[in-house]
Amino acid sequence: MPVLFSLVLIVGMVLGFNLRDSLRNKVSIVDRNDRLGDIIQLIKERYVDTVNTNRMYDDAVAGILEPLDPHTVYIPANDVQDVNEELEGGFSGIGVEFSIIKDTVEVTAVTAGGPSVLAGMESGDQLIKVGDSVVAGVGITSERITKMLRGQQGTSVKILLKKVTNGQNKLVSVVRNIVPISSIDAYVMVNDTTGYIKVNKFSANTYTE
């Protein structure tokens, strides 16, 4: 019985110390979190201009991670899909690159064999409408255009174009499909035994490419 009592006492002391340290850490984290919330709330209430509190939280987290190694970063929820697409090596869309010049959305490149080529789109075509939305001369952003053109695989989007070939308007229907994102920029055999491959990023398809 004395031995059993001693063992129970030792186990109880160890568990007690561990529980105390655990609770202390939790309280410390909560206090620090409350402190950050209090500061942002104070700024929101008393600062001379209106502030975006969500942006302030994101900036605060980014500031916390900044002293760490360059591969440790914070990805906001709105950017997770884009990051995953880069890692997965593709996304569902129509397969075009574009630039916005003086409120005009102009196609600068089309993916070979992609949905846009099959629909008859060419480099130099200008987008007037996407779906029911006018995109020419309305100050639209690249992010907005990208969201309109991308979508679930197999769905279609109607696009009104001003053709580069004849300047006439043409309505096309493009069926979205998986558009590959290449992770290889260049490759060449330097000699009979040595090859050079330039990898711009590592994704799920890099090994196959």
PDB file of C-alpha atoms in Angstrom:
ATOM      1  CA  MET A   1       0.000   0.000   0.000  1.00  0.00           C
ATOM      2  CA  PRO A   2       2.753   2.556   0.759  1.00  0.00           C
ATOM      3  CA  VAL A   3       4.360   1.838  -2.631  1.00  0.00           C
ATOM      4  CA  LEU A   4       1.016   2.160  -4.430  1.00  0.00           C
ATOM      5  CA  PHE A   5       0.254   5.392  -2.568  1.00  0.00           C
ATOM      6  CA  SER A   6       3.660   6.777  -3.534  1.00  0.00           C
ATOM      7  CA  LEU A   7       3.134   5.937  -7.201  1.00  0.00           C
ATOM      8  CA  VAL A   8      -0.316   7.575  -7.231  1.00  0.00           C
ATOM      9  CA  LEU A   9       1.116  10.663  -5.522  1.00  0.00           C
ATOM     10  CA  ILE A  10       3.960  10.953  -8.064  1.00  0.00           C
ATOM     11  CA  VAL A  11       1.611  10.520 -11.039  1.00  0.00           C
ATOM     12  CA  GLY A  12      -0.755  13.114  -9.571  1.00  0.00           C
ATOM     13  CA  MET A  13       2.067  15.625  -9.085  1.00  0.00           C
ATOM     14  CA  VAL A  14       3.347  15.131 -12.655  1.00  0.00           C
ATOM     15  CA  LEU A  15      -0.149  15.542 -14.107  1.00  0.00           C
ATOM     16  CA  GLY A  16      -0.731  18.605 -11.943  1.00  0.00           C
ATOM     17  CA  PHE A  17       2.454  20.338 -13.079  1.00  0.00           C
ATOM     18  CA  ASN A  18       1.722  19.531 -16.737  1.00  0.00           C
ATOM     19  CA  LEU A  19      -1.845  20.798 -16.423  1.00  0.00           C
ATOM     20  CA  ARG A  20      -0.633  23.980 -14.784  1.00  0.00           C
ATOM     21  CA  ASP A  21       1.867  24.673 -17.580  1.00  0.00           C
ATOM     22  CA  SER A  22      -0.764  23.895 -20.215  1.00  0.00           C
ATOM     23  CA  LEU A  23      -3.290  26.262 -18.675  1.00  0.00           C
ATOM     24  CA  ARG A  24      -0.639  28.931 -18.256  1.00  0.00           C
ATOM     25  CA  ASN A  25       0.234  28.729 -21.960  1.00  0.00           C
ATOM     26  CA  LYS A  26      -3.439  28.870 -22.953  1.00  0.00           C
ATOM     27  CA  VAL A  27      -4.071  31.926 -20.799  1.00  0.00           C
ATOM     28  CA  SER A  28      -0.954  33.586 -22.195  1.00  0.00           C
ATOM     29  CA  ILE A  29      -2.107  32.977 -25.785  1.00  0.00           C
ATOM     30  CA  VAL A  30      -5.605  34.247 -25.019  1.00  0.00           C
ATOM     31  CA  ASP A  31      -4.206  37.379 -23.361  1.00  0.00           C
ATOM     32  CA  ARG A  32      -2.033  38.136 -26.366  1.00  0.00           C
ATOM     33  CA  ASN A  33      -4.893  37.520 -28.766  1.00  0.00           C
ATOM     34  CA  ASP A  34      -7.144  39.814 -26.752  1.00  0.00           C
ATOM     35  CA  ARG A  35      -4.429  42.447 -26.776  1.00  0.00           C
ATOM     36  CA  LEU A  36      -4.299  42.397 -30.585  1.00  0.00           C
ATOM     37  CA  GLY A  37      -8.086  42.533 -30.776  1.00  0.00           C
ATOM     38  CA  ASP A  38      -8.188  45.449 -28.328  1.00  0.00           C
ATOM     39  CA  ILE A  39      -5.655  47.420 -30.371  1.00  0.00           C
ATOM     40  CA  ILE A  40      -7.522  46.893 -33.638  1.00  0.00           C
ATOM     41  CA  GLN A  41     -10.847  47.717 -31.996  1.00  0.00           C
ATOM     42  CA  LEU A  42      -9.361  50.913 -30.541  1.00  0.00           C
ATOM     43  CA  ILE A  43      -8.093  51.942 -33.970  1.00  0.00           C
ATOM     44  CA  LYS A  44     -11.477  51.170 -35.511  1.00  0.00           C
ATOM     45  CA  GLU A  45     -13.271  53.348 -32.944  1.00  0.00           C
ATOM     46  CA  ARG A  46     -10.905  56.297 -32.650  1.00  0.00           C
ATOM     47  CA  TYR A  47      -8.807  56.501 -35.810  1.00  0.00           C
ATOM     48  CA  VAL A  48      -9.570  59.506 -38.004  1.00  0.00           C
ATOM     49  CA  ASP A  49     -10.318  57.408 -41.115  1.00  0.00           C
ATOM     50  CA  THR A  50     -12.273  54.198 -41.752  1.00  0.00           C
ATOM     51  CA  VAL A  51     -10.077  51.084 -41.560  1.00  0.00           C
ATOM     52  CA  ASN A  52     -10.435  47.538 -42.867  1.00  0.00           C
ATOM     53  CA  THR A  53     -10.114  45.389 -39.755  1.00  0.00           C
ATOM     54  CA  ASN A  54      -9.795  42.127 -41.691  1.00  0.00           C
ATOM     55  CA  ARG A  55      -6.878  43.591 -43.618  1.00  0.00           C
ATOM     56  CA  MET A  56      -5.285  44.714 -40.354  1.00  0.00           C
ATOM     57  CA  TYR A  57      -5.496  41.184 -38.922  1.00  0.00           C
ATOM     58  CA  ASP A  58      -3.948  39.785 -42.132  1.00  0.00           C
ATOM     59  CA  ASP A  59      -1.145  42.356 -41.975  1.00  0.00           C
ATOM     60  CA  ALA A  60      -0.567  41.558 -38.301  1.00  0.00           C
ATOM     61  CA  VAL A  61      -0.190  37.839 -39.030  1.00  0.00           C
ATOM     62  CA  ALA A  62       2.130  38.593 -41.961  1.00  0.00           C
ATOM     63  CA  GLY A  63       4.230  40.774 -39.633  1.00  0.00           C
ATOM     64  CA  ILE A  64       4.486  37.961 -37.082  1.00  0.00           C
ATOM     65  CA  LEU A  65       5.775  35.551 -39.751  1.00  0.00           C
ATOM     66  CA  GLU A  66       8.156  38.013 -41.424  1.00  0.00           C
ATOM     67  CA  PRO A  67      11.199  37.285 -39.189  1.00  0.00           C
ATOM     68  CA  LEU A  68      10.913  33.558 -39.964  1.00  0.00           C
ATOM     69  CA  ASP A  69      12.320  31.791 -43.033  1.00  0.00           C
ATOM     70  CA  PRO A  70      11.123  33.004 -46.474  1.00  0.00           C
ATOM     71  CA  HIS A  71       9.059  29.838 -47.045  1.00  0.00           C
ATOM     72  CA  THR A  72       6.798  30.471 -44.047  1.00  0.00           C
ATOM     73  CA  VAL A  73       3.961  32.681 -45.269  1.00  0.00           C
ATOM     74  CA  TYR A  74       0.337  33.420 -44.463  1.00  0.00           C
ATOM     75  CA  ILE A  75      -2.196  32.767 -47.217  1.00  0.00           C
ATOM     76  CA  PRO A  76      -5.516  34.629 -46.777  1.00  0.00           C
ATOM     77  CA  ALA A  77      -8.675  32.616 -47.432  1.00  0.00           C
ATOM     78  CA  ASN A  78      -9.398  34.540 -50.644  1.00  0.00           C
ATOM     79  CA  ASP A  79      -6.046  33.447 -52.125  1.00  0.00           C
ATOM     80  CA  VAL A  80      -6.133  29.764 -51.179  1.00  0.00           C
ATOM     81  CA  GLN A  81      -7.802  28.630 -54.418  1.00  0.00           C
ATOM     82  CA  ASP A  82      -5.251  30.426 -56.601  1.00  0.00           C
ATOM     83  CA  VAL A  83      -2.352  28.961 -54.624  1.00  0.00           C
ATOM     84  CA  ASN A  84      -3.809  25.455 -54.822  1.00  0.00           C
ATOM     85  CA  GLU A  85      -4.246  25.798 -58.583  1.00  0.00           C
ATOM     86  CA  GLU A  86      -0.574  26.688 -58.932  1.00  0.00           C
ATOM     87  CA  LEU A  87       0.408  23.641 -56.851  1.00  0.00           C
ATOM     88  CA  GLU A  88      -1.994  21.302 -58.655  1.00  0.00           C
ATOM     89  CA  GLY A  89      -0.670  22.401 -62.045  1.00  0.00           C
ATOM     90  CA  GLY A  90      -3.936  23.514 -63.632  1.00  0.00           C
ATOM     91  CA  PHE A  91      -7.318  25.207 -63.297  1.00  0.00           C
ATOM     92  CA  SER A  92     -10.697  25.161 -65.019  1.00  0.00           C
ATOM     93  CA  GLY A  93     -11.097  28.048 -67.445  1.00  0.00           C
ATOM     94  CA  ILE A  94     -11.034  29.005 -71.127  1.00  0.00           C
ATOM     95  CA  GLY A  95      -7.260  29.124 -71.622  1.00  0.00           C
ATOM     96  CA  VAL A  96      -6.420  32.741 -72.462  1.00  0.00           C
ATOM     97  CA  GLU A  97      -4.030  35.395 -71.231  1.00  0.00           C
ATOM     98  CA  PHE A  98      -5.121  39.024 -71.454  1.00  0.00           C
ATOM     99  CA  SER A  99      -4.114  42.591 -70.763  1.00  0.00           C
ATOM    100  CA  ILE A 100      -6.268  45.605 -69.925  1.00  0.00           C
ATOM    101  CA  ILE A 101      -5.245  48.632 -71.978  1.00  0.00           C
ATOM    102  CA  LYS A 102      -7.264  51.846 -71.599  1.00  0.00           C
ATOM    103  CA  ASP A 103     -10.305  49.929 -70.256  1.00  0.00           C
ATOM    104  CA  THR A 104     -10.087  47.436 -73.138  1.00  0.00           C
ATOM    105  CA  VAL A 105      -9.577  43.745 -72.375  1.00  0.00           C
ATOM    106  CA  GLU A 106      -7.374  42.307 -75.107  1.00  0.00           C
ATOM    107  CA  VAL A 107      -6.362  38.666 -75.534  1.00  0.00           C
ATOM    108  CA  THR A 108      -2.561  38.414 -75.571  1.00  0.00           C
ATOM    109  CA  ALA A 109      -2.173  34.625 -75.793  1.00  0.00           C
ATOM    110  CA  VAL A 110      -4.302  31.514 -76.165  1.00  0.00           C
ATOM    111  CA  THR A 111      -3.437  28.042 -74.888  1.00  0.00           C
ATOM    112  CA  ALA A 112      -2.716  25.667 -77.759  1.00  0.00           C
ATOM    113  CA  GLY A 113      -5.534  23.134 -78.024  1.00  0.00           C
ATOM    114  CA  GLY A 114      -7.431  24.866 -75.231  1.00  0.00           C
ATOM    115  CA  PRO A 115     -11.142  25.788 -75.077  1.00  0.00           C
ATOM    116  CA  SER A 116     -10.607  29.306 -76.439  1.00  0.00           C
ATOM    117  CA  VAL A 117      -8.860  28.018 -79.572  1.00  0.00           C
ATOM    118  CA  LEU A 118     -11.649  25.516 -80.220  1.00  0.00           C
ATOM    119  CA  ALA A 119     -14.145  28.406 -79.991  1.00  0.00           C
ATOM    120  CA  GLY A 120     -12.199  30.470 -82.532  1.00  0.00           C
ATOM    121  CA  MET A 121     -10.567  33.025 -80.216  1.00  0.00           C
ATOM    122  CA  GLU A 122      -7.236  34.538 -81.292  1.00  0.00           C
ATOM    123  CA  SER A 123      -4.530  36.766 -79.871  1.00  0.00           C
ATOM    124  CA  GLY A 124      -5.565  40.376 -80.431  1.00  0.00           C
ATOM    125  CA  ASP A 125      -9.298  39.766 -80.000  1.00  0.00           C
ATOM    126  CA  GLN A 126     -10.962  42.249 -77.654  1.00  0.00           C
ATOM    127  CA  LEU A 127     -13.604  41.261 -75.091  1.00  0.00           C
ATOM    128  CA  ILE A 128     -16.782  43.351 -75.115  1.00  0.00           C
ATOM    129  CA  LYS A 129     -19.091  41.209 -72.968  1.00  0.00           C
ATOM    130  CA  VAL A 130     -18.649  38.136 -70.779  1.00  0.00           C
ATOM    131  CA  GLY A 131     -22.001  36.523 -70.142  1.00  0.00           C
ATOM    132  CA  ASP A 132     -24.422  39.397 -69.605  1.00  0.00           C
ATOM    133  CA  SER A 133     -21.782  41.789 -68.259  1.00  0.00           C
ATOM    134  CA  VAL A 134     -20.145  44.500 -70.353  1.00  0.00           C
ATOM    135  CA  VAL A 135     -16.390  44.485 -69.714  1.00  0.00           C
ATOM    136  CA  ALA A 136     -15.218  47.125 -72.226  1.00  0.00           C
ATOM    137  CA  GLY A 137     -14.860  50.728 -71.099  1.00  0.00           C
ATOM    138  CA  VAL A 138     -16.149  50.146 -67.568  1.00  0.00           C
ATOM    139  CA  GLY A 139     -12.877  50.149 -65.633  1.00  0.00           C
ATOM    140  CA  ILE A 140     -12.995  46.425 -64.900  1.00  0.00           C
ATOM    141  CA  THR A 141     -10.111  44.775 -63.025  1.00  0.00           C
ATOM    142  CA  SER A 142      -8.010  41.761 -63.968  1.00  0.00           C
ATOM    143  CA  GLU A 143      -9.259  39.894 -60.892  1.00  0.00           C
ATOM    144  CA  ARG A 144     -12.876  40.424 -61.898  1.00  0.00           C
ATOM    145  CA  ILE A 145     -12.271  39.235 -65.477  1.00  0.00           C
ATOM    146  CA  THR A 146     -10.417  36.158 -64.226  1.00  0.00           C
ATOM    147  CA  LYS A 147     -13.316  35.181 -61.955  1.00  0.00           C
ATOM    148  CA  MET A 148     -15.779  35.617 -64.820  1.00  0.00           C
ATOM    149  CA  LEU A 149     -13.768  33.467 -67.218  1.00  0.00           C
ATOM    150  CA  ARG A 150     -12.965  30.674 -64.786  1.00  0.00           C
ATOM    151  CA  GLY A 151     -15.577  28.221 -63.566  1.00  0.00           C
ATOM    152  CA  GLN A 152     -16.509  24.599 -63.153  1.00  0.00           C
ATOM    153  CA  GLN A 153     -15.217  22.225 -65.801  1.00  0.00           C
ATOM    154  CA  GLY A 154     -17.829  21.514 -68.483  1.00  0.00           C
ATOM    155  CA  THR A 155     -19.772  24.758 -68.013  1.00  0.00           C
ATOM    156  CA  SER A 156     -19.927  27.273 -70.851  1.00  0.00           C
ATOM    157  CA  VAL A 157     -19.574  31.038 -71.019  1.00  0.00           C
ATOM    158  CA  LYS A 158     -20.708  33.306 -73.864  1.00  0.00           C
ATOM    159  CA  ILE A 159     -18.240  35.994 -74.899  1.00  0.00           C
ATOM    160  CA  LEU A 160     -18.842  38.872 -77.295  1.00  0.00           C
ATOM    161  CA  LEU A 161     -15.601  39.646 -79.129  1.00  0.00           C
ATOM    162  CA  LYS A 162     -14.298  42.307 -81.443  1.00  0.00           C
ATOM    163  CA  LYS A 163     -12.261  40.196 -83.846  1.00  0.00           C
ATOM    164  CA  VAL A 164      -8.694  41.223 -84.598  1.00  0.00           C
ATOM    165  CA  THR A 165      -8.962  39.899 -88.155  1.00  0.00           C
ATOM    166  CA  ASN A 166     -11.846  42.035 -89.458  1.00  0.00           C
ATOM    167  CA  GLY A 167     -12.935  44.321 -86.591  1.00  0.00           C
ATOM    168  CA  GLN A 168     -16.400  42.750 -86.542  1.00  0.00           C
ATOM    169  CA  ASN A 169     -18.233  41.665 -83.401  1.00  0.00           C
ATOM    170  CA  LYS A 170     -18.617  37.933 -82.903  1.00  0.00           C
ATOM    171  CA  LEU A 171     -20.453  35.974 -80.190  1.00  0.00           C
ATOM    172  CA  VAL A 172     -18.725  32.731 -79.179  1.00  0.00           C
ATOM    173  CA  SER A 173     -19.588  30.084 -76.605  1.00  0.00           C
ATOM    174  CA  VAL A 174     -16.582  28.610 -74.808  1.00  0.00           C
ATOM    175  CA  VAL A 175     -16.806  25.392 -72.779  1.00  0.00           C
ATOM    176  CA  ARG A 176     -14.503  25.597 -69.768  1.00  0.00           C
ATOM    177  CA  ASN A 177     -11.958  22.828 -69.315  1.00  0.00           C
ATOM    178  CA  ILE A 178      -8.787  22.111 -67.358  1.00  0.00           C
ATOM    179  CA  VAL A 179      -6.027  24.493 -68.461  1.00  0.00           C
ATOM    180  CA  PRO A 180      -2.560  23.179 -67.563  1.00  0.00           C
ATOM    181  CA  ILE A 181      -0.057  25.452 -65.838  1.00  0.00           C
ATOM    182  CA  SER A 182       3.432  24.481 -66.933  1.00  0.00           C
ATOM    183  CA  SER A 183       6.186  24.467 -64.330  1.00  0.00           C
ATOM    184  CA  ILE A 184       8.982  24.080 -66.923  1.00  0.00           C
ATOM    185  CA  ASP A 185      10.255  27.204 -68.684  1.00  0.00           C
ATOM    186  CA  ALA A 186      13.011  25.687 -70.812  1.00  0.00           C
ATOM    187  CA  TYR A 187      14.983  22.513 -71.424  1.00  0.00           C
ATOM    188  CA  VAL A 188      18.036  21.740 -73.540  1.00  0.00           C
ATOM    189  CA  MET A 189      20.781  19.122 -73.852  1.00  0.00           C
ATOM    190  CA  VAL A 190      24.072  20.911 -73.137  1.00  0.00           C
ATOM    191  CA  ASN A 191      26.030  17.918 -74.454  1.00  0.00           C
ATOM    192  CA  ASP A 192      25.554  14.171 -74.877  1.00  0.00           C
ATOM    193  CA  THR A 193      25.468  13.527 -71.130  1.00  0.00           C
ATOM    194  CA  THR A 194      24.229  16.754 -69.546  1.00  0.00           C
ATOM    195  CA  GLY A 195      20.755  18.247 -69.737  1.00  0.00           C
ATOM    196  CA  TYR A 196      19.459  21.587 -68.424  1.00  0.00           C
ATOM    197  CA  ILE A 197      15.874  22.052 -67.171  1.00  0.00           C
ATOM    198  CA  LYS A 198      14.604  25.380 -65.850  1.00  0.00           C
ATOM    199  CA  VAL A 199      11.833  24.851 -63.284  1.00  0.00           C
ATOM    200  CA  ASN A 200       9.848  27.986 -62.373  1.00  0.00           C
ATOM    201  CA  LYS A 201       7.980  26.265 -59.492  1.00  0.00           C
ATOM    202  CA  PHE A 202       7.276  22.809 -58.116  1.00  0.00           C
ATOM    203  CA  SER A 203       3.739  21.506 -58.657  1.00  0.00           C
ATOM    204  CA  ALA A 204       1.961  18.175 -58.844  1.00  0.00           C
ATOM    205  CA  ASN A 205       2.850  17.879 -62.556  1.00  0.00           C
ATOM    206  CA  THR A 206       6.524  18.905 -62.380  1.00  0.00           C
ATOM    207  CA  TYR A 207       7.869  15.324 -62.315  1.00  0.00           C
ATOM    208  CA  THR A 208       5.788  14.312 -65.346  1.00  0.00           C
ATOM    209  CA  GLU A 209       6.740  17.444 -67.268  1.00  0.00           C
TER     210      GLU A 209
END
